[in-house]
C-alpha cells in the first residue's frame, strides 16, 4: 500500500532526519550512510554537523570525491577560499567530471586574487563543457582581472550566446566594452542589462507574492524523495531489496516527478518477473496523482514491455493529454507505432510535433525512420541531416544517411 506523504515542511525534514539516522545505525561502516546523513544536515542548514559526517565518510574511504566537493561548498559559503580551493582540487583529482566543483574552484581562485590560475582552470572547463554559460562568464571575469579586455569580452559574448538572458554577463560586457573604447557597444549592452535586470526583479517579486509555504513544501518533497532514493540504494547494495523497494515506493509518493525511484522500481520488478506488481504500482500512482504525466509514462513503459500495446498506447496518450507542450509522450507514441508497424501517418505527425517542441537528434532520427517507412525519401534525408547537424558523429545516424 502507498501511504500519504508528510504534508508540512517540518514533517518532511523530520522524516529525512530519522531516515538518515536509521541508515547510519544499520550500516555504520558504510561511508555512503554518513554521506547521506551529511547531506541531510547540510540541506537543513547545519553545516557543522554535515562536515562531521563527511569527515567520518572520508575516514572510511578517502577516495570518495563527493564529500570533498560538499566540504568545498561549506568552505565557499563560509568565505574560507583557501580551504575551498584545497577541497575542490582534491575532489577533482578523484573525479574530474564534477562541473559545479570546477566552477567553484575558478570562483575561489578569483576571490584569492589568483586570476591566472582561475583562467587556466576555466579554459579547461569550457573546452570540456562549451555550453557552460557560467564557465565562460567566470573565464571572462578572470580575463578582466588580468586586464585582457578583448578576451574578457569574447568570453562574456560566449556566455550570452549560450544563455541569452545571462544578466551578469551583459553587465560585464558593459565594462569590457568601455575598457576597449567601444562606447556604442557599451550602451547597447547597458540597455539589454537594464531590461534583464527589470525582468529579474519582476520575477523575484512574483515569487514573493506566490504561496511561499507551498513552494517550500514542494522543494522539501523533492529533497526528501532524493534522500529516500539514496537510502534505498544503500539498502540495495547490502542486499536488502525489500527495504529498498519500500523506500523507492515512498519516494514515488512523496515526489510525483522523481524519475529515479520509478526507474529503479521498474527494473526491480523486471528482474524479479513481477510484472503484475509493476502494473499495480503505477496504476495506483495514477489514481493517487491523477494529474501527474510521469506515472502514466512509466505505466506505458511497463505495458510496452509486456507487449500490451493497446494499454501502452492509452497510457502514452494520457501523457500527451496532460503535457501537450512536452515531447516525451509524442516520442513514446512514435516508438510504439514503429514497433507495432501501424498508424504511420499518425506517427509522422507525432514525430514532427516532438521535433518542433524540443529540437534534438533523437526526434529527427525518429522522424527520418517514419518517413522512410512511409516511402518519403526526401523528407527522411532532410530529417536525418537535421539530426546529424546536432550529433555529427553519431554512427547510427551516419549509417542511416549513407
Coordinates of C-alpha atoms in Angstrom, one line a residue:
X1 CA 0.0 0.0 0.0
X2 CA 1.1 3.6 -0.6
X3 CA 0.8 5.8 2.4
X4 CA 0.1 9.5 2.2
X5 CA 3.3 11.7 2.3
X6 CA 4.0 14.2 5.1
X7 CA 2.1 17.4 4.5
X8 CA 4.3 20.0 6.1
X9 CA 7.9 21.1 5.6
X10 CA 8.8 20.3 9.2
X11 CA 7.3 16.8 8.9
X12 CA 9.3 16.1 5.8
X13 CA 12.5 17.4 7.5
X14 CA 11.8 15.2 10.5
X15 CA 11.3 12.2 8.2
X16 CA 14.5 12.8 6.4
X17 CA 16.5 13.2 9.6
X18 CA 15.0 10.0 11.0
X19 CA 15.7 8.1 7.8
X20 CA 19.4 9.2 7.7
X21 CA 19.9 8.3 11.4
X22 CA 18.4 4.9 10.8
X23 CA 20.6 4.2 7.8
X24 CA 23.8 5.1 9.8
X25 CA 22.6 2.9 12.6
X26 CA 22.0 -0.1 10.3
X27 CA 25.2 0.4 8.2
X28 CA 27.7 2.3 10.4
X29 CA 30.7 1.0 8.3
X30 CA 29.3 2.2 5.0
X31 CA 30.7 5.6 4.1
X32 CA 27.6 6.3 1.9
X33 CA 25.5 6.2 5.1
X34 CA 27.5 9.0 6.6
X35 CA 27.5 10.9 3.3
X36 CA 23.7 10.7 3.2
X37 CA 23.4 12.0 6.8
X38 CA 25.8 14.8 6.0
X39 CA 23.6 15.8 3.0
X40 CA 20.5 15.9 5.2
X41 CA 22.3 18.0 7.8
X42 CA 23.6 20.4 5.1
X43 CA 20.1 20.7 3.5
X44 CA 18.7 21.5 6.9
X45 CA 21.2 24.3 7.4
X46 CA 23.6 22.6 9.9
X47 CA 27.0 22.9 8.2
X48 CA 28.9 22.0 11.4
X49 CA 27.2 18.5 11.7
X50 CA 27.3 17.9 8.0
X51 CA 31.1 18.5 7.9
X52 CA 31.5 16.0 10.8
X53 CA 29.5 13.4 8.8
X54 CA 31.6 13.9 5.6
X55 CA 34.8 13.7 7.5
X56 CA 33.6 10.4 9.0
X57 CA 32.8 9.3 5.5
X58 CA 36.3 10.1 4.3
X59 CA 37.9 8.3 7.3
X60 CA 36.2 5.2 6.0
X61 CA 37.1 5.8 2.3
X62 CA 39.4 8.7 1.4
X63 CA 38.9 8.0 -2.3
X64 CA 35.4 9.4 -2.5
X65 CA 35.1 12.7 -4.4
X66 CA 31.6 13.6 -3.3
X67 CA 32.4 14.5 0.4
X68 CA 35.3 16.7 -0.7
X69 CA 33.0 18.5 -3.2
X70 CA 30.5 19.0 -0.4
X71 CA 33.1 20.3 2.0
X72 CA 34.3 22.8 -0.6
X73 CA 30.8 24.2 -0.7
X74 CA 30.8 24.7 3.0
X75 CA 34.2 26.4 2.8
X76 CA 32.9 28.7 0.0
X77 CA 29.8 29.6 1.9
X78 CA 32.0 30.4 4.9
X79 CA 34.4 32.6 2.9
X80 CA 37.2 30.2 3.6
X81 CA 38.5 30.3 0.0
X82 CA 41.9 28.7 0.6
X83 CA 40.0 25.7 2.0
X84 CA 37.6 25.8 -0.8
X85 CA 40.5 25.6 -3.3
X86 CA 42.1 22.7 -1.5
X87 CA 38.9 20.6 -1.2
X88 CA 37.9 21.4 -4.8
X89 CA 41.3 20.3 -6.1
X90 CA 41.1 17.1 -4.1
X91 CA 37.6 16.3 -5.3
X92 CA 38.6 16.9 -9.0
X93 CA 41.7 14.7 -8.6
X94 CA 39.3 11.9 -7.6
X95 CA 36.6 12.7 -10.1
X96 CA 37.4 15.2 -12.9
X97 CA 33.7 15.1 -14.0
X98 CA 32.3 17.5 -11.4
X99 CA 31.2 20.7 -13.2
X100 CA 29.9 22.6 -10.2
X101 CA 33.1 21.9 -8.3
X102 CA 35.3 23.1 -11.2
X103 CA 33.2 26.3 -11.3
X104 CA 33.6 26.7 -7.6
X105 CA 37.4 26.3 -7.9
X106 CA 37.5 29.0 -10.5
X107 CA 35.5 31.4 -8.4
X108 CA 37.5 30.6 -5.3
X109 CA 40.8 31.4 -7.1
X110 CA 39.3 34.7 -8.2
X111 CA 38.4 35.6 -4.7
X112 CA 42.0 34.9 -3.7
X113 CA 43.3 37.2 -6.5
X114 CA 44.8 34.3 -8.3
X115 CA 43.3 35.2 -11.7
X116 CA 45.9 33.4 -13.8
X117 CA 45.2 30.1 -12.1
X118 CA 41.5 30.7 -12.4
X119 CA 41.8 31.4 -16.1
X120 CA 43.7 28.2 -16.6
X121 CA 41.0 26.2 -14.7
X122 CA 38.2 27.8 -16.6
X123 CA 39.9 27.4 -20.0
X124 CA 39.9 23.6 -19.4
X125 CA 36.3 23.8 -18.2
X126 CA 34.9 25.5 -21.3
X127 CA 36.9 23.2 -23.6
X128 CA 35.2 20.2 -22.0
X129 CA 31.9 21.9 -21.4
X130 CA 31.5 24.5 -24.2
X131 CA 27.8 25.0 -23.3
X132 CA 28.6 26.1 -19.7
X133 CA 27.5 29.8 -19.7
X134 CA 28.8 30.2 -16.1
X135 CA 32.1 28.7 -17.2
X136 CA 32.5 31.3 -19.9
X137 CA 31.4 34.0 -17.5
X138 CA 33.9 33.1 -14.8
X139 CA 36.6 32.9 -17.5
X140 CA 35.7 36.4 -18.6
X141 CA 36.0 37.6 -15.0
X142 CA 39.5 36.2 -14.9
X143 CA 40.5 38.0 -18.1
X144 CA 39.1 41.2 -16.7
X145 CA 41.3 40.9 -13.6
X146 CA 44.3 40.3 -15.9
X147 CA 43.3 43.4 -18.0
X148 CA 42.9 41.3 -21.1
X149 CA 39.7 43.0 -22.1
X150 CA 39.4 41.6 -25.6
X151 CA 39.5 38.1 -24.3
X152 CA 37.1 39.0 -21.5
X153 CA 34.6 40.5 -24.0
X154 CA 34.8 37.3 -26.1
X155 CA 34.1 35.1 -23.1
X156 CA 31.1 37.2 -22.0
X157 CA 29.7 37.1 -25.5
X158 CA 30.0 33.3 -25.5
X159 CA 28.2 33.2 -22.2
X160 CA 25.2 35.2 -23.6
X161 CA 25.3 33.2 -26.8
X162 CA 24.8 30.1 -24.6
X163 CA 22.3 31.8 -22.2
X164 CA 20.8 34.9 -23.8
X165 CA 19.3 36.1 -20.5
X166 CA 22.6 36.0 -18.5
X167 CA 22.1 39.3 -16.7
X168 CA 25.6 39.4 -15.1
X169 CA 27.4 38.7 -18.4
X170 CA 25.6 41.6 -20.1
X171 CA 26.6 43.8 -17.2
X172 CA 30.3 42.8 -17.5
X173 CA 30.0 43.3 -21.3
X174 CA 29.4 47.0 -20.5
X175 CA 32.6 47.2 -18.5
X176 CA 34.7 45.2 -21.1
X177 CA 33.4 47.3 -24.0
X178 CA 34.1 50.5 -22.1
X179 CA 37.7 49.4 -21.4
X180 CA 38.1 48.6 -25.1
X181 CA 36.9 52.1 -26.0
X182 CA 33.7 51.0 -27.6
X183 CA 31.0 53.3 -26.1
X184 CA 28.3 52.4 -28.6
X185 CA 28.7 48.7 -27.8
X186 CA 28.7 49.5 -24.0
X187 CA 25.5 51.5 -24.5
X188 CA 23.9 48.6 -26.3
X189 CA 24.7 46.1 -23.6
X190 CA 23.7 48.6 -20.9
X191 CA 20.2 48.7 -22.4
X192 CA 20.0 44.9 -22.5
X193 CA 21.2 44.7 -19.0
X194 CA 18.6 47.1 -17.7
X195 CA 15.8 45.1 -19.4
X196 CA 17.1 41.8 -18.0
X197 CA 17.5 43.3 -14.5
X198 CA 14.0 44.6 -14.6
X199 CA 12.7 41.2 -15.7
X200 CA 14.7 39.6 -12.8
X201 CA 13.2 42.0 -10.3
X202 CA 9.7 41.3 -11.6
X203 CA 10.3 37.5 -11.4
X204 CA 11.6 37.9 -7.8
X205 CA 8.5 39.9 -6.8
X206 CA 6.2 37.3 -8.4
X207 CA 7.9 34.6 -6.4
X208 CA 7.5 36.6 -3.2
X209 CA 3.8 37.1 -4.0
X210 CA 3.3 33.4 -4.6
X211 CA 2.4 31.0 -1.8
X212 CA 5.9 30.7 -0.3
X213 CA 4.8 28.0 2.1
X214 CA 3.6 25.8 -0.7
X215 CA 6.7 26.4 -2.7
X216 CA 8.8 25.4 0.3
X217 CA 6.8 22.3 0.7
X218 CA 7.3 21.3 -3.0
X219 CA 11.0 21.9 -2.7
X220 CA 11.2 19.8 0.5
X221 CA 9.3 17.0 -1.1
X222 CA 11.9 16.9 -3.9
X223 CA 14.8 16.7 -1.5
X224 CA 13.2 14.2 0.8
X225 CA 12.4 11.9 -2.1
X226 CA 16.1 12.2 -3.2
X227 CA 17.2 11.2 0.3
X228 CA 14.8 8.2 0.1
X229 CA 16.3 7.1 -3.2
X230 CA 19.8 7.4 -1.8
X231 CA 18.8 5.4 1.3
X232 CA 17.2 2.8 -1.0
X233 CA 20.4 2.4 -3.0
X234 CA 22.4 1.8 0.2
X235 CA 19.9 -0.9 1.3
X236 CA 20.1 -2.5 -2.2
X237 CA 23.9 -2.5 -2.1
X238 CA 23.7 -4.5 1.1
X239 CA 21.2 -7.0 -0.5
X240 CA 18.2 -5.7 1.4
X241 CA 15.9 -5.4 -1.6
X242 CA 12.6 -5.4 0.4
X243 CA 13.7 -2.3 2.3
X244 CA 15.0 -0.7 -0.9
X245 CA 11.7 -1.3 -2.6
X246 CA 9.8 0.3 0.3
X247 CA 12.0 3.4 0.1
X248 CA 11.6 3.7 -3.6
X249 CA 7.9 3.5 -3.3
X250 CA 8.0 6.0 -0.5
X251 CA 10.0 8.4 -2.7
X252 CA 7.4 8.0 -5.6
X253 CA 4.5 9.1 -3.4
X254 CA 6.5 12.0 -1.8
X255 CA 7.6 13.5 -5.1
X256 CA 5.4 13.0 -8.1
X257 CA 8.2 13.8 -10.5
X258 CA 11.0 11.7 -9.2
X259 CA 12.1 9.6 -12.2
X260 CA 14.9 7.8 -10.4
X261 CA 12.8 5.9 -7.9
X262 CA 10.3 5.0 -10.7
X263 CA 13.1 3.7 -12.9
X264 CA 14.5 1.6 -10.0
X265 CA 11.2 0.1 -9.2
X266 CA 10.6 -0.8 -12.9
X267 CA 14.0 -2.5 -13.1
X268 CA 13.4 -4.3 -9.8
X269 CA 10.1 -5.7 -10.9
X270 CA 11.5 -6.7 -14.3
X271 CA 14.4 -8.6 -12.8
X272 CA 12.1 -10.4 -10.4
X273 CA 9.5 -11.2 -13.1
X274 CA 7.0 -9.2 -11.1
X275 CA 5.1 -7.6 -14.0
X276 CA 1.8 -7.6 -12.1
X277 CA 3.4 -5.7 -9.2
X278 CA 4.7 -3.1 -11.7
X279 CA 1.3 -2.6 -13.2
X280 CA -0.4 -2.4 -9.8
X281 CA 2.1 0.2 -8.5
X282 CA 1.9 2.6 -11.5
X283 CA -1.9 2.2 -11.8
X284 CA -2.1 3.0 -8.1
X285 CA 0.1 6.1 -8.6
X286 CA -2.0 7.3 -11.4
X287 CA -5.0 7.1 -9.0
X288 CA -3.2 8.9 -6.2
X289 CA -1.6 11.5 -8.5
X290 CA -4.1 11.7 -11.5
X291 CA -2.6 14.9 -13.0
X292 CA 1.0 13.5 -13.0
X293 CA 2.1 12.5 -16.5
X294 CA 5.3 10.8 -15.2
X295 CA 3.2 7.9 -13.7
X296 CA 1.4 7.3 -17.0
X297 CA 4.7 7.4 -18.9
X298 CA 6.1 4.6 -16.7
X299 CA 2.8 2.7 -16.8
X300 CA 3.0 2.8 -20.6
X301 CA 6.6 1.5 -20.5
X302 CA 5.5 -1.4 -18.3
X303 CA 2.7 -2.2 -20.7
X304 CA 5.0 -1.9 -23.7
X305 CA 7.5 -4.4 -22.2
X306 CA 4.6 -6.8 -21.7
X307 CA 3.5 -6.3 -25.3
X308 CA 0.2 -4.9 -24.1
X309 CA 0.4 -2.4 -26.9
X310 CA -3.2 -1.1 -26.7
X311 CA -2.8 -0.4 -23.0
X312 CA 0.6 1.2 -23.6
X313 CA -1.0 3.5 -26.3
X314 CA -3.7 4.5 -23.8
X315 CA -1.1 5.4 -21.2
X316 CA 1.1 7.3 -23.6
X317 CA -1.9 9.2 -24.9
X318 CA -2.6 10.3 -21.4
X319 CA 1.0 11.7 -21.2
X320 CA 0.3 13.7 -24.3
X321 CA -3.1 14.9 -22.9
X322 CA -1.5 16.0 -19.6
X323 CA 1.7 17.5 -21.1
X324 CA 0.9 18.6 -24.7
X325 CA 3.9 21.0 -24.6
X326 CA 6.5 18.4 -23.8
X327 CA 7.9 15.9 -26.3
X328 CA 8.1 12.7 -24.2
X329 CA 4.6 11.5 -24.8
X330 CA 4.8 12.1 -28.5
X331 CA 8.2 10.2 -28.8
X332 CA 6.8 7.3 -26.8
X333 CA 3.8 7.0 -29.2
X334 CA 6.1 7.2 -32.2
X335 CA 8.3 4.4 -30.9
X336 CA 5.2 2.3 -30.2
X337 CA 3.8 2.7 -33.7
X338 CA 7.2 1.9 -35.2
X339 CA 7.5 -1.3 -33.2
X340 CA 3.9 -2.4 -34.0
X341 CA 4.1 -1.2 -37.6
X342 CA 0.8 0.7 -37.5
X343 CA -0.6 4.2 -37.7
X344 CA 2.4 5.6 -39.7
X345 CA 0.6 8.8 -40.7
X346 CA -0.1 9.5 -37.0
X347 CA 3.5 8.5 -36.1
X348 CA 4.8 11.1 -38.6
X349 CA 2.6 13.9 -37.3
X350 CA 3.7 13.0 -33.7
X351 CA 7.4 12.9 -34.6
X352 CA 7.1 16.3 -36.3
X353 CA 5.4 17.7 -33.2
X354 CA 8.1 16.3 -30.9
X355 CA 10.8 17.8 -33.1
X356 CA 9.2 21.2 -33.0
X357 CA 8.6 21.2 -29.3
X358 CA 12.2 20.2 -28.5
X359 CA 14.5 20.0 -31.5
X360 CA 17.0 17.2 -30.7
X361 CA 18.8 14.4 -32.7
X362 CA 16.5 11.7 -31.4
X363 CA 13.3 13.4 -32.5
X364 CA 14.7 14.0 -36.0
X365 CA 16.1 10.4 -36.2
X366 CA 12.6 9.0 -35.4
X367 CA 11.1 11.3 -37.9
X368 CA 13.5 10.1 -40.5
X369 CA 12.6 6.5 -39.7
X370 CA 8.9 7.2 -40.0
X371 CA 9.4 9.0 -43.3
X372 CA 11.5 6.1 -44.6
X373 CA 8.8 3.6 -43.6
X374 CA 6.2 5.8 -45.4
X375 CA 8.3 5.9 -48.6
X376 CA 9.1 9.6 -48.4
X377 CA 12.8 9.5 -49.0
X378 CA 13.3 13.3 -49.5
X379 CA 11.8 14.1 -46.1
X380 CA 13.7 11.2 -44.5
X381 CA 17.0 12.7 -45.8
X382 CA 16.1 16.1 -44.6
X383 CA 15.3 14.8 -41.1
X384 CA 18.5 12.7 -40.7
X385 CA 20.5 15.7 -41.9
X386 CA 19.0 17.8 -39.1
X387 CA 19.9 15.0 -36.6
X388 CA 23.5 15.0 -37.9
X389 CA 23.7 18.7 -37.6
X390 CA 23.2 18.3 -33.8
X391 CA 25.1 15.0 -33.4
X392 CA 27.5 14.8 -36.4
X393 CA 29.5 11.8 -35.1
X394 CA 26.6 9.5 -34.2
X395 CA 27.3 6.2 -36.0
X396 CA 23.6 5.3 -36.1
X397 CA 22.6 8.5 -37.8
X398 CA 25.6 8.2 -40.2
X399 CA 24.6 4.7 -41.2
X400 CA 21.1 5.8 -41.9
X401 CA 22.2 8.7 -44.1
X402 CA 24.6 6.5 -46.0

